[in-house]
Tab-separated table of C-alpha atoms in Angstrom:
chain	number	residue	atom	x	y	z
A	1	MET	CA	-23.029	34.821	36.205
A	2	ARG	CA	-20.382	34.042	38.541
A	3	HIS	CA	-20.410	30.355	37.585
A	4	ARG	CA	-19.901	31.408	33.938
A	5	ALA	CA	-16.967	33.594	34.972
A	6	ALA	CA	-15.444	30.644	36.866
A	7	ARG	CA	-15.877	28.310	33.862
A	8	LEU	CA	-14.307	30.859	31.586
A	9	VAL	CA	-11.269	31.133	34.145
A	10	LEU	CA	-11.048	27.267	34.117
A	11	PHE	CA	-11.341	27.253	30.372
A	12	ILE	CA	-8.507	29.770	29.822
A	13	MET	CA	-6.277	28.040	32.563
A	14	PHE	CA	-6.858	24.655	30.716
A	15	ALA	CA	-6.176	26.233	27.282
A	16	LEU	CA	-2.857	27.486	28.590
A	17	VAL	CA	-1.632	24.483	30.070
A	18	ALA	CA	-2.764	21.961	27.395
A	19	PRO	CA	-0.052	20.416	25.525
A	20	ALA	CA	0.651	22.176	22.201
A	21	SER	CA	0.387	19.079	20.155
A	22	ALA	CA	-3.250	18.697	21.453
A	23	GLN	CA	-4.108	22.062	19.832
A	24	ILE	CA	-4.481	20.791	16.193
A	25	ARG	CA	-7.139	23.165	14.684
A	26	VAL	CA	-10.655	22.059	14.085
A	27	PRO	CA	-12.180	23.473	10.811
A	28	ASP	CA	-14.928	26.079	11.697
A	29	THR	CA	-17.373	24.453	9.400
A	30	PRO	CA	-17.549	20.632	8.704
A	31	PRO	CA	-16.396	19.573	5.409
A	32	PRO	CA	-18.757	18.386	2.563
A	33	GLN	CA	-19.601	14.809	3.252
A	34	THR	CA	-19.688	13.800	-0.577
A	35	ARG	CA	-17.970	10.633	-0.486
A	36	ALA	CA	-16.561	9.222	2.730
A	37	GLY	CA	-13.374	7.844	0.864
A	38	GLY	CA	-12.497	10.785	-1.130
A	39	SER	CA	-11.539	10.440	-4.881
A	40	ILE	CA	-8.444	8.624	-6.296
A	41	THR	CA	-8.384	11.065	-9.083
A	42	ALA	CA	-8.574	14.250	-6.880
A	43	LYS	CA	-5.292	16.246	-7.104
A	44	PRO	CA	-3.438	16.969	-3.829
A	45	PRO	CA	-4.023	20.558	-2.485
A	46	THR	CA	-1.382	23.170	-2.969
A	47	GLY	CA	-0.315	25.665	-0.427
A	48	PRO	CA	2.234	26.123	2.384
A	49	VAL	CA	2.886	23.505	5.115
A	50	PRO	CA	0.535	23.622	8.013
A	51	HIS	CA	2.005	24.039	11.526
A	52	LYS	CA	0.916	23.127	15.036
A	53	PRO	CA	0.746	25.883	17.587
A	54	ASN	CA	4.185	24.554	18.878
A	55	GLY	CA	5.866	25.189	15.680
A	56	GLN	CA	6.143	21.648	14.536
A	57	PRO	CA	4.581	20.586	11.043
A	58	ASP	CA	1.218	19.154	11.550
A	59	LEU	CA	1.283	15.870	9.833
A	60	THR	CA	-2.525	15.151	10.190
A	61	GLY	CA	-4.476	14.374	7.250
A	62	VAL	CA	-5.245	11.296	4.934
A	63	TRP	CA	-1.988	10.175	3.025
A	64	LEU	CA	-1.861	8.026	0.063
A	65	ARG	CA	1.308	6.335	-1.302
A	66	ARG	CA	1.123	5.335	-4.875
A	67	ALA	CA	4.356	4.055	-5.777
A	68	GLY	CA	6.049	0.614	-4.875
A	69	VAL	CA	3.116	-1.256	-3.791
A	70	ALA	CA	3.619	-4.141	-6.281
A	71	ASN	CA	7.490	-3.800	-6.175
A	72	ILE	CA	9.434	-1.850	-3.579
A	73	THR	CA	12.599	-1.627	-5.983
A	74	GLN	CA	10.673	1.013	-7.585
A	75	LEU	CA	11.593	3.144	-4.583
A	76	LEU	CA	15.216	2.555	-4.873
A	77	PRO	CA	17.589	5.282	-6.423
A	78	GLN	CA	17.722	4.404	-10.148
A	79	GLY	CA	20.075	1.552	-11.069
A	80	GLU	CA	20.357	0.263	-7.527
A	81	LYS	CA	19.706	-3.224	-6.657
A	82	MET	CA	18.514	-4.801	-3.563
A	83	PRO	CA	21.774	-6.120	-1.810
A	84	PHE	CA	20.673	-9.778	-1.129
A	85	LEU	CA	22.390	-12.072	1.180
A	86	PRO	CA	22.598	-15.716	-0.430
A	87	GLU	CA	20.277	-17.086	2.439
A	88	THR	CA	17.869	-14.416	1.396
A	89	LEU	CA	17.935	-15.508	-2.172
A	90	ARG	CA	17.412	-19.095	-1.110
A	91	ARG	CA	14.562	-18.295	1.193
A	92	MET	CA	12.766	-16.238	-1.688
A	93	SER	CA	12.986	-18.939	-4.100
A	94	THR	CA	10.910	-21.064	-2.250
A	95	LEU	CA	7.977	-18.662	-1.656
A	96	LYS	CA	4.544	-19.150	-3.374
A	97	SER	CA	2.252	-16.368	-4.563
A	98	GLN	CA	-0.362	-17.881	-2.304
A	99	ASP	CA	1.527	-17.367	0.828
A	100	ASP	CA	1.818	-13.680	0.675
A	101	PRO	CA	0.573	-12.761	4.178
A	102	GLN	CA	-1.139	-9.388	2.908
A	103	LEU	CA	-3.187	-11.790	0.397
A	104	ARG	CA	-4.321	-13.526	3.631
A	105	CYS	CA	-5.321	-10.318	5.130
A	106	LEU	CA	-2.404	-10.161	7.563
A	107	PRO	CA	-1.149	-6.935	8.635
A	108	LEU	CA	1.026	-4.763	6.384
A	109	ALA	CA	4.527	-4.204	7.904
A	110	THR	CA	6.574	-1.108	6.986
A	111	PRO	CA	8.202	-0.527	4.493
A	112	ARG	CA	5.284	-2.243	2.731
A	113	SER	CA	2.329	-0.094	1.451
A	114	SER	CA	-0.977	-0.813	-0.074
A	115	PRO	CA	-3.333	1.162	-2.402
A	116	TYR	CA	-4.871	2.332	0.901
A	117	PRO	CA	-4.398	5.548	2.717
A	118	PHE	CA	-3.106	6.075	6.110
A	119	ARG	CA	-3.411	8.898	9.040
A	120	PHE	CA	-1.309	10.368	11.689
A	121	VAL	CA	-2.944	10.918	15.012
A	122	GLU	CA	-0.740	12.798	17.498
A	123	THR	CA	-1.045	12.899	21.246
A	124	PRO	CA	1.632	14.558	23.457
A	125	THR	CA	3.090	11.141	24.104
A	126	HIS	CA	2.287	9.064	21.095
A	127	ILE	CA	1.883	9.371	17.457
A	128	PHE	CA	-0.476	6.623	16.070
A	129	ILE	CA	-0.339	5.791	12.251
A	130	LEU	CA	-3.745	4.213	11.117
A	131	THR	CA	-3.506	2.385	8.293
A	132	GLU	CA	-6.700	1.472	6.111
A	133	SER	CA	-5.471	-1.523	4.874
A	134	VAL	CA	-6.405	-4.242	7.226
A	135	HIS	CA	-7.889	-1.809	9.381
A	136	ALA	CA	-4.577	-1.676	11.689
A	137	PHE	CA	-2.506	1.047	13.413
A	138	ARG	CA	1.174	1.612	14.340
A	139	GLN	CA	2.044	2.987	17.637
A	140	VAL	CA	5.115	5.441	17.799
A	141	PHE	CA	6.169	6.430	21.530
A	142	MET	CA	7.097	10.047	21.522
A	143	ASP	CA	7.847	10.078	25.230
A	144	GLY	CA	11.527	9.917	25.034
A	145	ARG	CA	11.774	6.165	25.864
A	146	THR	CA	14.140	3.966	24.104
A	147	HIS	CA	13.583	0.315	22.631
A	148	PRO	CA	13.395	-2.385	25.155
A	149	PRO	CA	16.407	-4.344	25.731
A	150	ALA	CA	17.029	-7.427	23.391
A	151	ASP	CA	15.935	-9.956	25.920
A	152	GLU	CA	12.564	-8.182	26.523
A	153	LEU	CA	11.778	-7.136	22.855
A	154	GLN	CA	8.966	-9.227	21.476
A	155	LEU	CA	8.984	-9.741	17.737
A	156	THR	CA	5.848	-8.630	16.470
A	157	TRP	CA	4.190	-7.487	12.885
A	158	GLN	CA	4.495	-3.921	13.384
A	159	GLY	CA	7.646	-3.805	15.434
A	160	HIS	CA	8.431	-1.394	18.192
A	161	SER	CA	8.661	2.122	17.317
A	162	ILE	CA	10.069	5.527	19.041
A	163	GLY	CA	9.891	8.699	17.433
A	164	ARG	CA	11.547	12.346	17.623
A	165	TRP	CA	11.776	15.526	15.657
A	166	GLU	CA	14.603	16.520	13.922
A	167	GLY	CA	13.625	19.939	12.723
A	168	ASN	CA	10.579	19.767	10.610
A	169	THR	CA	11.139	16.033	9.996
A	170	LEU	CA	9.510	13.360	12.080
A	171	VAL	CA	11.934	10.460	12.560
A	172	VAL	CA	10.486	7.185	13.419
A	173	ASP	CA	12.961	4.308	14.658
A	174	SER	CA	11.758	0.725	14.596
A	175	VAL	CA	13.098	-2.649	15.633
A	176	GLY	CA	11.454	-5.922	16.778
A	177	PHE	CA	9.592	-7.136	13.660
A	178	ASN	CA	9.138	-10.775	13.272
A	179	ASP	CA	10.286	-12.307	9.905
A	180	LEU	CA	6.953	-13.186	8.509
A	181	THR	CA	6.050	-10.173	6.409
A	182	TRP	CA	6.828	-9.206	2.771
A	183	PHE	CA	7.868	-5.991	1.482
A	184	ASP	CA	5.761	-6.110	-1.552
A	185	ASN	CA	3.379	-8.387	-3.622
A	186	TYR	CA	6.617	-9.507	-5.702
A	187	GLY	CA	7.912	-11.296	-2.432
A	188	HIS	CA	10.999	-9.360	-1.111
A	189	VAL	CA	11.584	-10.714	2.519
A	190	HIS	CA	13.449	-9.705	5.656
A	191	SER	CA	14.618	-11.042	8.756
A	192	ASP	CA	13.902	-10.395	12.456
A	193	LYS	CA	17.090	-8.205	12.773
A	194	MET	CA	15.478	-5.453	10.670
A	195	HIS	CA	15.927	-1.991	11.882
A	196	LEU	CA	14.139	0.483	10.282
A	197	VAL	CA	14.340	4.347	10.135
A	198	GLU	CA	11.726	6.308	8.549
A	199	ARG	CA	11.934	10.040	8.002
A	200	PHE	CA	8.495	12.076	7.362
A	201	THR	CA	8.864	15.519	6.142
A	202	ARG	CA	5.936	17.553	4.941
A	203	THR	CA	7.303	19.430	1.966
A	204	ASP	CA	4.009	21.301	1.497
A	205	LEU	CA	0.247	21.225	2.101
A	206	GLY	CA	-0.294	18.411	-0.185
A	207	HIS	CA	2.974	16.232	-0.275
A	208	LEU	CA	4.703	14.448	2.333
A	209	ALA	CA	8.351	13.193	1.580
A	210	VAL	CA	9.223	9.748	3.161
A	211	ALA	CA	12.626	8.067	3.278
A	212	MET	CA	12.787	4.539	4.919
A	213	THR	CA	16.217	3.222	5.491
A	214	VAL	CA	16.304	-0.681	5.950
A	215	ASP	CA	19.252	-1.863	7.815
A	216	ASP	CA	18.803	-5.840	8.099
A	217	PRO	CA	21.839	-7.675	8.478
A	218	GLY	CA	20.146	-10.984	8.766
A	219	ALA	CA	18.959	-10.562	5.218
A	220	TYR	CA	20.682	-7.629	3.163
A	221	SER	CA	24.443	-7.078	3.056
A	222	ARG	CA	24.064	-3.423	3.369
A	223	PRO	CA	21.466	-0.635	4.505
A	224	PHE	CA	19.463	0.663	1.720
A	225	THR	CA	17.118	3.593	1.485
A	226	LEU	CA	13.360	3.583	-0.143
A	227	ARG	CA	12.048	6.902	-0.929
A	228	TYR	CA	8.309	8.029	-2.135
A	229	THR	CA	6.068	10.953	-1.821
A	230	ALA	CA	2.758	10.566	-0.287
A	231	GLU	CA	-0.252	12.627	-1.433
A	232	LEU	CA	-2.760	14.313	0.847
A	233	MET	CA	-6.149	13.044	-0.081
A	234	PRO	CA	-8.544	16.173	0.016
A	235	ASN	CA	-11.851	15.727	1.629
A	236	ALA	CA	-11.053	11.800	2.378
A	237	ASP	CA	-11.502	9.696	5.400
A	238	LEU	CA	-10.203	6.236	6.297
A	239	MET	CA	-12.758	3.751	5.404
A	240	GLU	CA	-13.480	0.375	7.081
A	241	TYR	CA	-11.284	-2.502	5.808
A	242	ILE	CA	-12.459	-5.765	7.669
A	243	CYS	CA	-11.180	-8.813	5.594
A	244	ASP	CA	-14.185	-11.062	5.797
A	245	ASN	CA	-14.299	-12.533	2.358
A	246	GLU	CA	-10.975	-13.689	1.311
A	247	GLN	CA	-11.187	-16.134	-1.868
A	248	ASP	CA	-7.872	-15.621	-3.561
A	249	ALA	CA	-5.453	-17.803	-1.394
A	250	ALA	CA	-7.256	-20.830	-2.149
A	251	ASN	CA	-7.525	-20.250	-5.943
A	252	ILE	CA	-3.841	-19.520	-6.512
A	253	ASP	CA	-1.142	-22.152	-6.969
A	254	ALA	CA	2.067	-20.451	-8.508
A	255	PRO	CA	5.440	-19.565	-7.505
A	256	ALA	CA	6.051	-15.688	-6.279
A	257	ASP	CA	7.663	-13.543	-8.625
A	258	ALA	CA	10.475	-13.343	-6.312
A	259	ALA	CA	10.960	-16.961	-6.296
A	260	VAL	CA	11.190	-17.251	-10.217
A	261	ASP	CA	13.934	-14.280	-10.138
A	262	ALA	CA	15.765	-15.595	-7.122
A	263	ALA	CA	16.193	-19.175	-8.721
A	264	LYS	CA	17.737	-17.568	-11.717
A	265	LEU	CA	20.038	-15.497	-9.550
A	266	LEU	CA	20.991	-18.604	-7.828
A	267	GLY	CA	21.840	-20.119	-11.194
A	268	ARG	CA	19.039	-22.829	-10.914
B	1	MET	CA	-34.650	-11.870	-23.016
B	2	ARG	CA	-31.143	-10.720	-23.407
B	3	SER	CA	-30.393	-7.380	-24.728
B	4	GLN	CA	-27.490	-6.757	-26.616
B	5	PRO	CA	-24.925	-3.750	-25.598
B	6	THR	CA	-25.645	-0.609	-27.626
B	7	ALA	CA	-22.834	0.484	-30.298
B	8	GLY	CA	-21.840	3.313	-27.857
B	9	LEU	CA	-21.487	1.133	-24.860
B	10	ARG	CA	-19.357	-1.534	-26.776
B	11	VAL	CA	-17.045	1.471	-27.825
B	12	ALA	CA	-16.769	2.512	-24.278
B	13	LEU	CA	-16.244	-0.919	-22.889
B	14	LEU	CA	-13.567	-1.655	-25.483
B	15	ALA	CA	-11.709	1.745	-24.473
B	16	ILE	CA	-11.864	0.796	-20.668
B	17	ALA	CA	-10.596	-2.780	-21.775
B	18	PHE	CA	-7.920	-1.527	-23.986
B	19	VAL	CA	-6.539	0.734	-21.136
B	20	TRP	CA	-6.787	-2.059	-18.778
B	21	SER	CA	-5.099	-4.673	-21.109
B	22	SER	CA	-2.166	-1.942	-21.680
B	23	ALA	CA	-1.740	-1.850	-17.913
B	24	LEU	CA	-1.222	-5.716	-18.004
B	25	ILE	CA	2.243	-5.267	-19.308
B	26	SER	CA	3.238	-4.072	-15.982
B	27	ALA	CA	0.882	-6.430	-13.875
B	28	HIS	CA	2.257	-7.705	-10.662
B	29	HIS	CA	2.307	-11.539	-10.143
B	30	SER	CA	-0.772	-11.942	-7.977
B	31	PHE	CA	-2.610	-11.033	-11.249
B	32	ALA	CA	-0.648	-13.484	-13.418
B	33	ALA	CA	-0.710	-15.912	-10.538
B	34	GLN	CA	-4.324	-16.019	-10.365
B	35	TYR	CA	-5.729	-14.852	-13.705
B	36	ASP	CA	-4.935	-15.772	-17.337
B	37	ALA	CA	-4.249	-12.724	-19.645
B	38	THR	CA	-4.548	-14.704	-22.534
B	39	LYS	CA	-8.087	-15.663	-21.903
B	40	PRO	CA	-10.195	-12.423	-22.001
B	41	ILE	CA	-13.918	-12.868	-21.590
B	42	GLU	CA	-16.918	-10.561	-22.070
B	43	MET	CA	-20.210	-11.620	-20.651
B	44	ARG	CA	-23.723	-10.451	-20.127
B	45	GLY	CA	-26.115	-11.675	-17.453
B	46	THR	CA	-28.280	-11.011	-14.561
B	47	VAL	CA	-26.820	-10.101	-11.284
B	48	THR	CA	-27.704	-12.636	-8.581
B	49	LYS	CA	-25.498	-11.543	-5.612
B	50	VAL	CA	-23.211	-8.706	-4.929
B	51	GLU	CA	-20.803	-9.014	-2.169
B	52	TRP	CA	-19.587	-5.363	-0.731
B	53	THR	CA	-16.844	-6.796	1.351
B	54	ASN	CA	-13.125	-6.685	1.499
B	55	PRO	CA	-10.511	-7.636	0.338
B	56	HIS	CA	-12.632	-7.638	-2.864
B	57	ALA	CA	-16.121	-6.520	-3.719
B	58	ARG	CA	-17.612	-9.627	-5.771
B	59	VAL	CA	-20.611	-9.611	-8.435
B	60	TYR	CA	-22.160	-12.909	-9.174
B	61	ILE	CA	-24.075	-13.138	-12.493
B	62	ASP	CA	-26.300	-16.023	-14.361
B	63	VAL	CA	-24.917	-16.178	-17.663
B	64	LYS	CA	-26.723	-18.290	-20.490
B	65	ASP	CA	-24.562	-20.137	-22.987
B	66	ASP	CA	-25.112	-20.604	-26.520
B	67	LYS	CA	-27.287	-23.862	-25.676
B	68	GLY	CA	-29.568	-21.869	-23.223
B	69	GLN	CA	-27.859	-23.515	-20.179
B	70	THR	CA	-27.508	-20.791	-17.297
B	71	ALA	CA	-24.364	-21.063	-15.059
B	72	ASN	CA	-23.555	-18.621	-12.082
B	73	TRP	CA	-20.171	-16.746	-12.446
B	74	ASN	CA	-18.074	-15.287	-9.536
B	75	PHE	CA	-16.367	-11.989	-10.642
B	76	GLU	CA	-13.786	-10.371	-8.484
B	77	MET	CA	-13.591	-6.544	-8.525
B	78	ALA	CA	-11.453	-4.126	-6.330
B	79	SER	CA	-12.187	-3.299	-2.907
B	80	PRO	CA	-15.353	-1.525	-2.047
B	81	ASN	CA	-12.888	1.293	-0.651
B	82	ILE	CA	-11.129	1.424	-4.070
B	83	LEU	CA	-14.530	1.230	-5.983
B	84	VAL	CA	-15.929	4.022	-3.879
B	85	ARG	CA	-12.855	6.267	-4.588
B	86	ASN	CA	-13.445	5.373	-8.309
B	87	GLY	CA	-17.204	6.607	-8.334
B	88	TRP	CA	-19.082	3.762	-7.216
B	89	LYS	CA	-21.606	3.479	-4.654
B	90	GLN	CA	-22.771	0.465	-2.828
B	91	ASN	CA	-26.018	0.074	-4.834
B	92	THR	CA	-24.523	0.882	-8.234
B	93	VAL	CA	-25.183	-2.622	-9.047
B	94	ARG	CA	-28.064	-4.465	-7.691
B	95	VAL	CA	-29.613	-7.936	-7.769
B	96	GLY	CA	-31.506	-8.397	-10.844
B	97	ASP	CA	-29.596	-5.806	-12.976
B	98	GLN	CA	-28.418	-6.798	-16.685
B	99	ILE	CA	-24.840	-6.107	-16.747
B	100	THR	CA	-21.862	-6.764	-19.076
B	101	VAL	CA	-18.584	-7.383	-17.603
B	102	LYS	CA	-15.244	-7.688	-19.399
B	103	GLY	CA	-12.385	-9.353	-17.793
B	104	TYR	CA	-10.012	-12.345	-17.739
B	105	LEU	CA	-10.426	-16.019	-16.523
B	106	ALA	CA	-9.282	-17.442	-13.528
B	107	ARG	CA	-6.631	-20.092	-13.850
B	108	LYS	CA	-7.708	-22.065	-10.980
B	109	GLY	CA	-11.200	-21.319	-9.816
B	110	GLU	CA	-14.254	-22.703	-11.567
B	111	ARG	CA	-16.576	-20.202	-13.173
B	112	MET	CA	-14.469	-17.461	-11.744
B	113	ALA	CA	-13.039	-14.382	-13.300
B	114	ILE	CA	-11.669	-10.843	-12.645
B	115	ALA	CA	-13.742	-7.878	-13.876
B	116	GLY	CA	-11.758	-5.157	-15.372
B	117	ALA	CA	-14.751	-3.061	-16.403
B	118	VAL	CA	-18.515	-3.373	-15.736
B	119	ALA	CA	-21.546	-1.792	-17.697
B	120	ASP	CA	-24.248	-1.099	-15.221
B	121	ALA	CA	-27.890	-1.513	-15.813
B	122	SER	CA	-27.991	1.902	-17.331
B	123	GLY	CA	-25.340	1.076	-19.735
B	124	LYS	CA	-22.850	3.111	-18.036
B	125	PRO	CA	-19.219	1.746	-18.052
B	126	LEU	CA	-17.318	1.712	-14.850
B	127	PHE	CA	-13.833	0.865	-13.475
B	128	ALA	CA	-14.011	-2.504	-11.731
B	129	SER	CA	-10.383	-3.186	-10.919
B	130	ASP	CA	-6.744	-2.279	-11.935
B	131	PRO	CA	-4.751	-5.281	-12.800
B	132	THR	CA	-1.351	-3.622	-11.944
B	133	ASP	CA	-2.656	-3.363	-8.372
B	134	ILE	CA	-5.850	-5.482	-7.862
B	135	GLY	CA	-6.412	-3.624	-4.615
B	136	ARG	CA	-5.935	-6.636	-2.302
């Protein structure tokens, strides 16, 4: 009996000191396990924004972006065009469809998306964004650190990301991307000078408004902002996506869409 | 013994193929680069292998031509993840099933094509891929 009381005191002490962000609620009953991946046609739920005990919005859940996968310009304000530097057009004019990194199962790099969902996992010091596509994750440092100095910054597929909350918006600031990824199936490219700022705002239970500002003086003449709204997939989990049967790259021999258009813009 | 699709099934497959071909107008280049929208096909045959793999599930079927010669065809579909989210199960199509596939021929690969719609053994027409985003 005394042991039980001691355990209870320990439990209450732990509950009091546990960081607020670790207190995301677990449902009382497990969700129905009908189909692991959920349904593509299920409508996002309606309701108010859920919050963590510390008052910040709770972003957990499986989110799906439907727009701008084939061509990222679908996410620009209407009528706005990509501000290409001439060298970017020259580079794009040489791209082959079969060289698309994603076609070859290499990682997505933001702001690219896929027809697959993503999920936030939050700890007191990190937010991880799990992406179903190519079974990858992004690591966002929430512990107040800055980006490494330029001579220590490694150029990687996912870049170096630090995050902070501005009111109800999660702001993720990323640098240190390599220049190997495309923004979309079309073939928009970027340089390793890309600085990306993403703003995630949960507007209700079922919707997440995302604005991505790309500032890449190595490839574009001015910053531009891409916007989309992700939908919460009800009763969905992330599924495995291991790319072990890629047969497309060997069976394509064609210029990328971007190459055809860039050649026209260059007057060739 | 090759049974012909029923009239109802033909209508259902045509409906899916119509929606599919309409979507081709906005197809991205990875479809056009790999498949020829001017070469639609419809084939019926026996499933010899199902690959429940990423980036694409694939179904291989033995198809007899007019002269009775059998050839094995490799049909690309969306990924298992996308198929499941559109109502498939891993065993929806099994080895030995007689299925009907509507799709488009590959430009480069021999006896390769993309399946837009598949009618399974029970005759139920199923989504197999979306050409606006073939789920790679």
